[in-house]
């Protein structure tokens, strides 16, 4: 890990992700969480104070040690039962069918293999569990889309791997989920990075267990 990634990026991400206009999305997404919750890319823990009493425990997964230490402070302040885990969504260190809800806020853009990560999420979700998400991604406007494709190779080097041009709903469906709610809109800010995909998905019944079973 470079100096920039270890020392500069975590406080920068914390600052950027504290933007006021993201608050309403956080509240909407986190309000649906129940039971045993896995937060993918918990970052500096900005969602932790929003979990309500019907949440038993929040497993917060993130590869960044520095962001996890910020999240740890916020978990204590919020009084939320949290188990913060250093690791990647592409290899989630939890048992098959062991969580009721997965929460993911602006993380899929940064994961190197998003399909593998989503398949892992499907594996650890209980049948009937929910993936609650808000992500930025590919715009439906051709001119914006072109610029998103052009700028992503440069942008991801300075932003911790963030891709501007992922079609979030297609990725979620492609990993074996059915999307039951989806809202798309631009949030305030530059259109290249503010086209939001917010919604809820459930594991489809049809995907073969063999493809999802880990360590079997
Ligand atoms: C833009 S930040 C969002 C943080 C947090 N979800 C929030 O809403 O404030 C992206 C997060 O994804 C995390 N991340 C990057 N690659 C990841 C991976 N492979 N697995 C899990 N999290 C990852 C980063 O460390 C960072 O915390």
Coordinates of N, CA and C and ligand atoms in Angstrom, one line a residue:
X1 N 0.8 -1.2 0.0 CA 0.0 0.0 0.0 C 0.9 1.3 0.0
X2 N 0.6 2.2 -0.9 CA 1.4 3.4 -1.0 C 1.1 4.4 0.2
X3 N 2.1 5.4 0.3 CA 1.9 6.4 1.3 C 0.5 7.1 1.2
X4 N 0.2 7.4 -0.1 CA -1.0 8.1 -0.4 C -2.2 7.3 0.0
X5 N -2.2 6.0 -0.3 CA -3.4 5.2 0.1 C -3.5 5.0 1.6
X6 N -2.4 4.9 2.3 CA -2.4 4.7 3.7 C -2.7 5.9 4.5
X7 N -2.1 7.1 4.2 CA -2.1 8.3 5.0 C -3.1 9.3 4.5
X8 N -3.1 9.5 3.1 CA -3.8 10.7 2.6 C -5.3 10.3 2.3
X9 N -5.5 9.1 1.6 CA -6.8 8.8 1.1 C -7.8 8.6 2.3
X10 N -7.5 7.9 3.4 CA -8.6 7.7 4.4 C -9.2 8.9 4.9
X11 N -8.4 9.9 5.4 CA -9.1 11.2 5.9 C -9.8 11.9 4.8
X12 N -9.3 11.8 3.6 CA -9.9 12.5 2.4 C -11.3 11.8 2.1
X13 N -11.3 10.5 2.2 CA -12.6 9.8 1.9 C -13.6 10.1 3.0
X14 N -13.1 10.2 4.3 CA -14.0 10.5 5.4 C -14.6 11.9 5.2
X15 N -13.8 12.8 4.7 CA -14.3 14.2 4.5 C -15.3 14.2 3.4
X16 N -15.0 13.6 2.3 CA -15.9 13.6 1.1 C -17.2 12.9 1.4
X17 N -17.1 11.8 2.1 CA -18.3 11.0 2.4 C -19.2 11.6 3.5
X18 N -18.7 12.7 4.1 CA -19.5 13.3 5.1 C -20.4 14.4 4.5
X19 N -20.4 14.6 3.2 CA -21.2 15.6 2.5 C -22.6 15.5 2.9
X20 N -23.2 16.7 3.2 CA -24.5 16.8 3.7 C -25.6 16.1 2.8
X21 N -25.4 16.2 1.4 CA -26.4 15.7 0.5 C -26.4 14.2 0.4
X22 N -25.4 13.5 1.0 CA -25.5 12.1 1.1 C -26.3 11.5 2.2
X23 N -26.6 12.4 3.2 CA -27.3 12.0 4.4 C -28.6 11.4 4.2
X24 N -29.4 11.9 3.3 CA -30.8 11.4 3.1 C -30.7 10.0 2.5
X25 N -29.7 9.7 1.7 CA -29.6 8.3 1.1 C -29.2 7.4 2.2
X26 N -28.3 7.8 3.0 CA -27.8 6.9 4.1 C -29.0 6.5 5.0
X27 N -29.8 7.5 5.4 CA -30.9 7.3 6.3 C -31.9 6.3 5.6
X28 N -32.2 6.5 4.3 CA -33.2 5.7 3.7 C -32.7 4.2 3.6
X29 N -31.4 4.0 3.3 CA -30.9 2.7 3.1 C -30.8 2.0 4.4
X30 N -30.2 2.6 5.4 CA -29.9 2.0 6.7 C -31.2 1.7 7.5
X31 N -32.3 2.5 7.2 CA -33.5 2.3 7.9 C -34.1 0.9 7.7
X32 N -33.8 0.3 6.6 CA -34.3 -1.1 6.2 C -33.6 -2.2 6.8
X33 N -32.5 -2.0 7.5 CA -31.6 -3.0 8.0 C -32.2 -3.7 9.3
X34 N -32.1 -5.0 9.3 CA -32.7 -5.9 10.4 C -31.7 -7.0 10.8
X35 N -31.8 -7.4 12.1 CA -31.1 -8.6 12.5 C -29.6 -8.5 12.4
X36 N -29.0 -9.5 11.8 CA -27.5 -9.6 11.7 C -27.2 -8.9 10.3
X37 N -26.4 -7.8 10.4 CA -26.2 -6.9 9.3 C -24.7 -7.0 8.9
X38 N -24.5 -7.1 7.6 CA -23.1 -6.9 7.1 C -23.0 -5.7 6.3
X39 N -22.1 -4.7 6.7 CA -21.9 -3.5 5.9 C -20.7 -3.7 5.1
X40 N -20.8 -3.6 3.8 CA -19.7 -3.9 2.8 C -19.0 -2.5 2.6
X41 N -17.7 -2.4 2.9 CA -17.0 -1.2 2.8 C -17.5 -0.2 3.8
X42 N -17.4 -0.6 5.1 CA -17.9 0.3 6.1 C -17.2 1.6 6.2
X43 N -16.0 1.7 5.7 CA -15.3 3.0 5.6 C -15.0 3.5 7.0
X44 N -15.2 4.9 7.2 CA -15.0 5.5 8.4 C -16.2 5.4 9.4
X45 N -17.2 4.6 9.0 CA -18.3 4.3 9.9 C -19.4 5.3 9.9
X46 N -19.6 6.0 8.8 CA -20.6 7.1 8.8 C -22.0 6.6 8.9
X47 N -22.3 5.3 8.6 CA -23.7 4.8 8.8 C -24.0 4.3 10.2
X48 N -22.9 4.1 11.0 CA -23.1 3.3 12.2 C -24.1 4.0 13.2
X49 N -24.1 5.3 13.2 CA -25.1 6.0 14.1 C -26.5 5.9 13.7
X50 N -26.7 5.4 12.5 CA -28.1 5.3 11.9 C -28.8 4.0 12.1
X51 N -28.1 3.0 12.6 CA -28.8 1.7 12.8 C -29.7 1.8 14.0
X52 N -30.9 1.1 13.8 CA -31.9 1.2 14.9 C -32.0 -0.1 15.7
X53 N -32.9 -0.1 16.6 CA -32.9 -1.2 17.7 C -33.2 -2.6 17.1
X54 N -33.8 -2.7 15.9 CA -34.0 -4.0 15.4 C -32.8 -4.6 14.7
X55 N -31.6 -4.0 14.9 CA -30.4 -4.5 14.4 C -29.6 -5.2 15.6
X56 N -29.3 -6.5 15.4 CA -28.6 -7.2 16.5 C -27.1 -6.9 16.5
X57 N -26.5 -6.9 15.3 CA -25.0 -6.7 15.2 C -24.7 -6.2 13.8
X58 N -23.7 -5.3 13.7 CA -23.3 -4.9 12.4 C -21.8 -5.4 12.2
X59 N -21.7 -6.3 11.2 CA -20.3 -6.7 10.8 C -19.9 -5.6 9.8
X60 N -18.8 -4.9 10.1 CA -18.4 -3.9 9.2 C -17.1 -4.3 8.5
X61 N -17.2 -4.6 7.2 CA -16.0 -5.1 6.4 C -15.3 -4.0 5.6
X62 N -14.0 -3.9 5.7 CA -13.3 -3.0 4.9 C -11.8 -3.4 4.8
X63 N -11.1 -3.2 3.7 CA -9.7 -3.5 3.6 C -8.8 -2.5 4.3
X64 N -9.3 -1.3 4.6 CA -8.4 -0.2 5.1 C -8.4 -0.2 6.6
X65 N -7.2 -0.4 7.1 CA -7.0 -0.4 8.6 C -7.3 1.0 9.2
X66 N -6.9 2.0 8.5 CA -7.1 3.4 9.0 C -8.6 3.7 9.0
X67 N -9.3 3.4 8.0 CA -10.7 3.7 8.0 C -11.4 2.9 9.1
X68 N -11.0 1.6 9.3 CA -11.6 0.8 10.3 C -11.4 1.4 11.7
X69 N -10.2 2.0 11.9 CA -10.0 2.6 13.2 C -10.9 3.8 13.4
X70 N -11.2 4.6 12.4 CA -12.2 5.7 12.5 C -13.6 5.1 12.8
X71 N -13.9 4.0 12.1 CA -15.2 3.3 12.3 C -15.3 2.8 13.7
X72 N -14.3 2.3 14.2 CA -14.3 1.8 15.6 C -14.7 2.9 16.6
X73 N -14.1 4.1 16.4 CA -14.5 5.2 17.3 C -15.9 5.6 17.2
X74 N -16.4 5.6 15.9 CA -17.8 5.9 15.7 C -18.8 4.9 16.2
X75 N -18.4 3.6 16.2 CA -19.2 2.5 16.7 C -19.4 2.7 18.2
X76 N -18.3 3.1 18.9 CA -18.3 3.3 20.3 C -19.2 4.4 20.7
X77 N -19.1 5.5 19.9 CA -19.9 6.7 20.1 C -21.4 6.4 19.9
X78 N -21.7 5.6 18.9 CA -23.1 5.3 18.5 C -23.7 4.3 19.5
X79 N -22.8 3.5 20.2 CA -23.3 2.5 21.0 C -23.9 1.3 20.3
X80 N -23.5 1.1 19.0 CA -24.0 0.1 18.2 C -23.2 -1.2 18.4
X81 N -23.8 -2.4 18.5 CA -22.9 -3.6 18.6 C -22.3 -3.9 17.2
X82 N -21.0 -3.6 17.1 CA -20.3 -3.7 15.8 C -19.1 -4.7 15.9
X83 N -18.9 -5.4 14.9 CA -17.7 -6.3 14.8 C -17.0 -5.9 13.5
X84 N -15.9 -5.1 13.6 CA -15.3 -4.6 12.4 C -14.2 -5.5 11.9
X85 N -14.2 -5.8 10.7 CA -13.4 -6.9 10.1 C -12.6 -6.3 9.0
X86 N -11.3 -6.6 9.0 CA -10.4 -6.2 7.9 C -10.4 -7.2 6.9
X87 N -10.9 -6.9 5.6 CA -10.9 -7.9 4.6 C -11.6 -7.3 3.4
X88 N -11.8 -8.2 2.4 CA -12.3 -7.7 1.1 C -13.7 -8.4 0.8
X89 N -14.6 -7.7 0.2 CA -15.9 -8.2 -0.2 C -15.7 -9.4 -1.2
X90 N -14.6 -9.5 -1.8 CA -14.4 -10.6 -2.8 C -14.1 -11.9 -2.0
X91 N -13.9 -11.9 -0.7 CA -13.7 -13.1 0.1 C -14.2 -12.8 1.5
X92 N -15.5 -12.8 1.6 CA -16.1 -12.4 2.9 C -15.9 -13.5 4.0
X93 N -15.3 -13.1 5.1 CA -15.0 -14.1 6.1 C -16.2 -14.5 7.0
X94 N -17.3 -14.8 6.4 CA -18.5 -15.2 7.1 C -19.1 -16.4 6.5
X95 N -19.9 -17.2 7.3 CA -20.5 -18.4 6.9 C -21.6 -18.2 5.8
X96 N -21.8 -19.2 5.0 CA -22.9 -19.2 4.1 C -24.2 -18.9 4.9
X97 N -25.1 -18.1 4.3 CA -26.4 -17.9 4.9 C -26.4 -17.4 6.3
X98 N -25.5 -16.5 6.6 CA -25.4 -16.1 8.0 C -25.8 -14.7 8.4
X99 N -26.2 -13.9 7.4 CA -26.7 -12.5 7.7 C -28.1 -12.2 7.1
X100 N -28.8 -11.3 7.8 CA -30.2 -11.0 7.4 C -30.2 -9.9 6.4
X101 N -29.2 -8.9 6.5 CA -29.2 -7.7 5.7 C -27.8 -7.4 5.3
X102 N -27.6 -7.0 4.1 CA -26.3 -6.4 3.6 C -26.6 -4.9 3.3
X103 N -25.8 -4.1 3.8 CA -25.9 -2.6 3.5 C -24.6 -2.3 2.7
X104 N -24.8 -1.5 1.6 CA -23.7 -1.1 0.8 C -23.9 0.3 0.3
X105 N -23.1 1.2 0.8 CA -23.3 2.6 0.4 C -22.0 3.1 -0.3
X106 N -22.0 3.4 -1.6 CA -20.9 3.9 -2.4 C -19.6 3.1 -2.3
X107 N -19.8 1.8 -2.4 CA -18.6 0.9 -2.3 C -18.4 0.1 -3.5
X108 N -19.4 -0.3 -4.2 CA -19.2 -1.2 -5.4 C -18.3 -0.6 -6.4
X109 N -18.3 0.7 -6.5 CA -17.5 1.4 -7.5 C -16.0 1.2 -7.3
X110 N -15.6 0.9 -6.0 CA -14.2 0.7 -5.6 C -13.7 -0.7 -5.6
X111 N -14.6 -1.7 -5.7 CA -14.2 -3.1 -5.6 C -13.6 -3.6 -6.9
X112 N -12.5 -4.2 -6.8 CA -11.8 -4.6 -8.1 C -12.6 -5.6 -8.9
X113 N -13.3 -6.5 -8.3 CA -14.1 -7.5 -9.0 C -15.5 -7.5 -8.5
X114 N -16.3 -6.5 -9.0 CA -17.6 -6.3 -8.3 C -18.6 -7.6 -8.4
X115 N -18.4 -8.3 -9.5 CA -19.3 -9.5 -9.7 C -19.0 -10.6 -8.6
X116 N -17.7 -10.8 -8.5 CA -17.2 -11.8 -7.4 C -17.7 -11.3 -6.1
X117 N -17.6 -10.0 -5.8 CA -18.0 -9.5 -4.5 C -19.5 -9.7 -4.3
X118 N -20.3 -9.4 -5.3 CA -21.8 -9.6 -5.2 C -22.1 -11.0 -5.0
X119 N -21.4 -11.9 -5.7 CA -21.7 -13.4 -5.5 C -21.4 -13.8 -4.1
X120 N -20.3 -13.2 -3.5 CA -20.0 -13.5 -2.1 C -21.1 -12.9 -1.2
X121 N -21.7 -11.8 -1.5 CA -22.7 -11.2 -0.7 C -24.0 -12.2 -0.8
X122 N -24.2 -12.7 -2.0 CA -25.3 -13.6 -2.1 C -25.1 -14.8 -1.3
X123 N -23.9 -15.3 -1.2 CA -23.6 -16.5 -0.5 C -23.8 -16.3 1.0
X124 N -23.4 -15.2 1.6 CA -23.6 -15.0 3.0 C -25.0 -14.6 3.5
X125 N -25.8 -14.1 2.5 CA -27.2 -13.7 2.9 C -28.0 -14.9 3.2
X126 N -28.9 -14.8 4.2 CA -29.9 -15.9 4.4 C -30.9 -15.9 3.3
X127 N -31.5 -17.0 3.0 CA -32.7 -17.0 2.1 C -33.7 -16.0 2.6
X128 N -34.2 -15.1 1.7 CA -35.1 -14.1 2.1 C -34.5 -12.9 2.7
X129 N -33.1 -12.9 2.8 CA -32.4 -11.7 3.3 C -32.4 -10.6 2.2
X130 N -31.9 -9.4 2.6 CA -32.0 -8.3 1.6 C -30.6 -7.6 1.5
X131 N -30.3 -7.2 0.3 CA -29.2 -6.3 0.0 C -29.8 -4.9 -0.2
X132 N -29.4 -4.0 0.6 CA -29.8 -2.6 0.5 C -28.7 -1.8 0.1
X133 N -28.9 -1.0 -1.0 CA -27.7 -0.3 -1.6 C -28.0 1.1 -2.0
X134 N -27.0 1.9 -2.0 CA -27.0 3.2 -2.8 C -25.6 3.3 -3.3
X135 N -25.5 3.5 -4.6 CA -24.2 3.5 -5.3 C -24.3 4.6 -6.4
X136 N -23.2 5.2 -6.8 CA -23.2 6.0 -8.0 C -22.7 5.2 -9.1
X137 N -23.1 5.5 -10.3 CA -22.7 4.7 -11.4 C -23.0 5.3 -12.8
X138 N -23.1 4.4 -13.8 CA -23.3 4.8 -15.2 C -24.5 5.7 -15.4
X139 N -24.3 6.8 -16.0 CA -25.5 7.7 -16.4 C -26.2 7.2 -17.6
X140 N -27.5 7.5 -17.7 CA -28.2 7.1 -18.9 C -28.0 8.1 -20.1
X141 N -27.3 9.2 -19.8 CA -27.1 10.2 -20.8 C -25.8 9.9 -21.6
X142 N -26.0 9.7 -22.9 CA -24.8 9.2 -23.7 C -23.6 10.1 -23.6
X143 N -23.8 11.4 -23.5 CA -22.6 12.3 -23.4 C -21.9 12.2 -22.1
X144 N -22.7 12.0 -21.0 CA -22.0 11.8 -19.7 C -21.4 10.4 -19.7
X145 N -22.1 9.5 -20.2 CA -21.6 8.1 -20.2 C -20.2 8.0 -20.9
X146 N -20.1 8.7 -22.0 CA -18.8 8.7 -22.8 C -17.7 9.3 -21.9
X147 N -18.0 10.4 -21.2 CA -17.0 11.0 -20.3 C -16.6 10.1 -19.1
X148 N -17.7 9.4 -18.6 CA -17.4 8.5 -17.5 C -16.4 7.4 -17.9
X149 N -16.6 6.8 -19.2 CA -15.7 5.8 -19.6 C -14.3 6.4 -19.9
X150 N -14.3 7.6 -20.4 CA -13.0 8.2 -20.7 C -12.2 8.5 -19.4
X151 N -12.8 9.0 -18.4 CA -12.1 9.5 -17.2 C -11.8 8.4 -16.2
X152 N -12.6 7.3 -16.2 CA -12.4 6.2 -15.2 C -10.9 5.7 -15.1
X153 N -10.2 5.5 -16.2 CA -8.9 4.9 -16.0 C -8.0 5.9 -15.2
X154 N -8.1 7.2 -15.3 CA -7.4 8.2 -14.6 C -7.9 8.3 -13.2
X155 N -9.2 8.5 -13.1 CA -9.9 8.8 -11.8 C -9.6 7.7 -10.8
X156 N -9.6 6.4 -11.3 CA -9.5 5.4 -10.3 C -8.1 5.3 -9.6
X157 N -7.1 5.9 -10.2 CA -5.8 6.0 -9.6 C -5.7 7.0 -8.5
X158 N -6.6 8.0 -8.5 CA -6.5 9.0 -7.4 C -7.6 8.9 -6.4
X159 N -8.5 8.0 -6.7 CA -9.7 7.9 -5.8 C -9.9 6.6 -5.1
X160 N -8.8 5.9 -4.9 CA -9.0 4.6 -4.2 C -9.7 3.5 -5.0
X161 N -9.5 3.6 -6.4 CA -10.1 2.5 -7.2 C -11.5 2.8 -7.7
X162 N -12.0 4.0 -7.5 CA -13.4 4.3 -7.9 C -13.6 4.3 -9.4
X163 N -14.6 3.5 -9.8 CA -15.0 3.5 -11.3 C -16.3 4.4 -11.4
X164 N -16.3 5.2 -12.4 CA -17.4 6.1 -12.6 C -18.5 5.4 -13.4
X165 N -18.1 4.4 -14.1 CA -19.0 3.9 -15.2 C -19.5 2.5 -15.0
X166 N -19.9 2.1 -13.7 CA -20.5 0.8 -13.5 C -22.0 0.9 -13.6
X167 N -22.6 -0.1 -14.3 CA -24.0 -0.1 -14.3 C -24.5 -1.0 -13.2
X168 N -24.8 -0.4 -12.1 CA -25.0 -1.1 -10.8 C -26.1 -2.1 -10.9
X169 N -27.2 -1.8 -11.5 CA -28.3 -2.7 -11.5 C -28.0 -4.0 -12.3
X170 N -27.3 -3.8 -13.4 CA -26.9 -5.0 -14.2 C -26.0 -5.9 -13.4
X171 N -25.1 -5.3 -12.7 CA -24.1 -6.1 -11.9 C -24.8 -6.9 -10.8
X172 N -25.8 -6.2 -10.1 CA -26.5 -6.9 -9.0 C -27.3 -8.1 -9.6
X173 N -28.0 -7.8 -10.7 CA -28.8 -8.9 -11.3 C -27.9 -10.0 -11.8
X174 N -26.7 -9.6 -12.4 CA -25.8 -10.6 -12.9 C -25.2 -11.6 -11.9
X175 N -25.3 -11.1 -10.6 CA -24.7 -12.0 -9.5 C -25.8 -12.8 -8.9
X176 N -27.0 -12.8 -9.4 CA -28.0 -13.8 -8.9 C -28.9 -13.1 -7.9
X177 N -29.2 -11.8 -8.1 CA -30.2 -11.1 -7.2 C -31.4 -10.7 -8.1
X178 N -32.5 -10.5 -7.4 CA -33.7 -9.9 -8.1 C -33.8 -8.6 -7.4
X179 N -33.9 -7.5 -8.2 CA -34.1 -6.2 -7.6 C -35.6 -5.9 -7.5
X180 N -36.0 -5.6 -6.2 CA -37.4 -5.4 -6.0 C -37.7 -3.9 -5.9
X181 N -36.7 -3.1 -5.6 CA -36.9 -1.6 -5.6 C -35.7 -1.0 -6.2
X182 N -35.9 0.0 -7.1 CA -34.8 0.7 -7.7 C -35.2 2.2 -8.0
X183 N -34.4 3.1 -7.5 CA -34.7 4.5 -7.8 C -33.4 5.1 -8.3
X184 N -33.5 5.8 -9.5 CA -32.4 6.4 -10.1 C -32.6 7.9 -10.1
X185 N -31.6 8.7 -9.8 CA -31.7 10.1 -9.9 C -30.2 10.7 -9.8
X186 N -30.1 11.9 -10.2 CA -28.9 12.6 -10.0 C -29.0 13.3 -8.6
X187 N -28.0 13.1 -7.8 CA -27.8 13.9 -6.6 C -27.2 15.2 -7.0
X188 N -27.2 16.2 -6.1 CA -26.5 17.5 -6.5 C -25.0 17.2 -6.6
X189 N -24.4 17.9 -7.6 CA -23.0 17.8 -7.8 C -22.7 17.4 -9.3
X190 N -21.4 17.2 -9.6 CA -21.1 16.9 -11.0 C -21.7 15.6 -11.5
X191 N -22.3 15.7 -12.7 CA -23.1 14.6 -13.2 C -22.3 13.3 -13.4
X192 N -21.0 13.5 -13.6 CA -20.1 12.3 -13.9 C -20.1 11.4 -12.7
X193 N -20.4 11.9 -11.5 CA -20.2 11.0 -10.3 C -21.4 11.1 -9.4
X194 N -22.6 11.5 -9.9 CA -23.7 11.7 -9.0 C -25.0 11.0 -9.5
X195 N -24.9 10.1 -10.5 CA -26.1 9.4 -10.9 C -26.2 8.2 -9.9
X196 N -27.3 8.2 -9.1 CA -27.5 7.3 -8.0 C -28.4 6.1 -8.4
X197 N -28.0 4.9 -7.9 CA -28.8 3.7 -8.0 C -29.1 3.4 -6.5
X198 N -30.3 3.5 -6.1 CA -30.7 3.2 -4.7 C -31.8 2.1 -4.7
X199 N -31.6 1.1 -3.9 CA -32.7 0.1 -3.9 C -32.5 -1.1 -3.0
X200 N -33.2 -2.1 -3.3 CA -33.3 -3.3 -2.5 C -33.3 -4.5 -3.4
X201 N -32.5 -5.5 -3.1 CA -32.4 -6.7 -3.9 C -32.5 -8.0 -3.0
X202 N -33.0 -9.1 -3.6 CA -33.0 -10.3 -2.8 C -32.4 -11.4 -3.7
X203 N -31.8 -12.4 -3.0 CA -31.2 -13.5 -3.8 C -32.3 -14.2 -4.6
X204 N -32.0 -14.5 -5.9 CA -33.0 -15.2 -6.7 C -33.0 -16.7 -6.2
X205 N -34.1 -17.3 -6.4 CA -34.2 -18.7 -5.9 C -33.6 -19.6 -6.9
X206 N -33.4 -19.1 -8.2 CA -33.0 -20.1 -9.3 C -31.5 -20.3 -9.3
X207 N -30.6 -19.4 -8.8 CA -29.2 -19.6 -9.0 C -28.7 -20.9 -8.4
X208 N -27.8 -21.6 -9.0 CA -27.4 -22.9 -8.5 C -26.6 -22.8 -7.2
X209 N -26.9 -23.5 -6.2 CA -26.2 -23.5 -4.9 C -24.7 -23.8 -5.1
X210 N -24.4 -24.7 -6.1 CA -23.1 -25.1 -6.4 C -22.2 -23.9 -6.7
X211 N -22.7 -23.0 -7.4 CA -21.9 -21.8 -7.8 C -21.7 -20.9 -6.6
X212 N -22.5 -21.0 -5.6 CA -22.4 -20.1 -4.5 C -21.8 -20.7 -3.2
X213 N -21.6 -22.0 -3.2 CA -21.1 -22.6 -2.0 C -19.6 -22.4 -1.9
X214 N -19.2 -22.0 -0.7 CA -17.8 -21.7 -0.4 C -17.2 -22.8 0.5
X215 N -16.1 -23.3 0.1 CA -15.4 -24.3 0.9 C -16.1 -25.6 1.0
X216 N -17.0 -25.9 0.1 CA -17.7 -27.1 0.1 C -16.9 -28.2 -0.6
Ligands
LIG1 C1 -16.2 5.8 -1.1 S1 -15.9 4.8 0.2 C2 -17.4 4.6 1.0 C3 -17.3 4.3 2.4 C4 -18.7 4.0 3.2 N1 -19.4 2.9 2.6 C5 -19.5 5.3 3.2 O1 -20.7 5.2 2.8 O2 -19.0 6.3 3.8 C6 -15.5 3.2 -0.5 C7 -15.2 2.2 0.5 O3 -15.0 0.9 -0.1 C8 -13.9 0.3 0.5 N2 -13.5 -0.8 -0.3 C9 -12.6 -0.8 -1.4 N3 -12.4 -2.0 -1.9 C10 -13.1 -2.9 -1.1 C11 -13.3 -4.3 -1.1 N4 -12.6 -5.1 -2.0 N5 -14.1 -4.8 -0.2 C12 -14.7 -4.1 0.7 N6 -14.6 -2.7 0.8 C13 -13.8 -2.1 -0.1 C14 -12.9 1.4 0.8 O4 -11.9 1.0 1.7 C15 -13.8 2.5 1.3 O5 -14.1 2.4 2.7

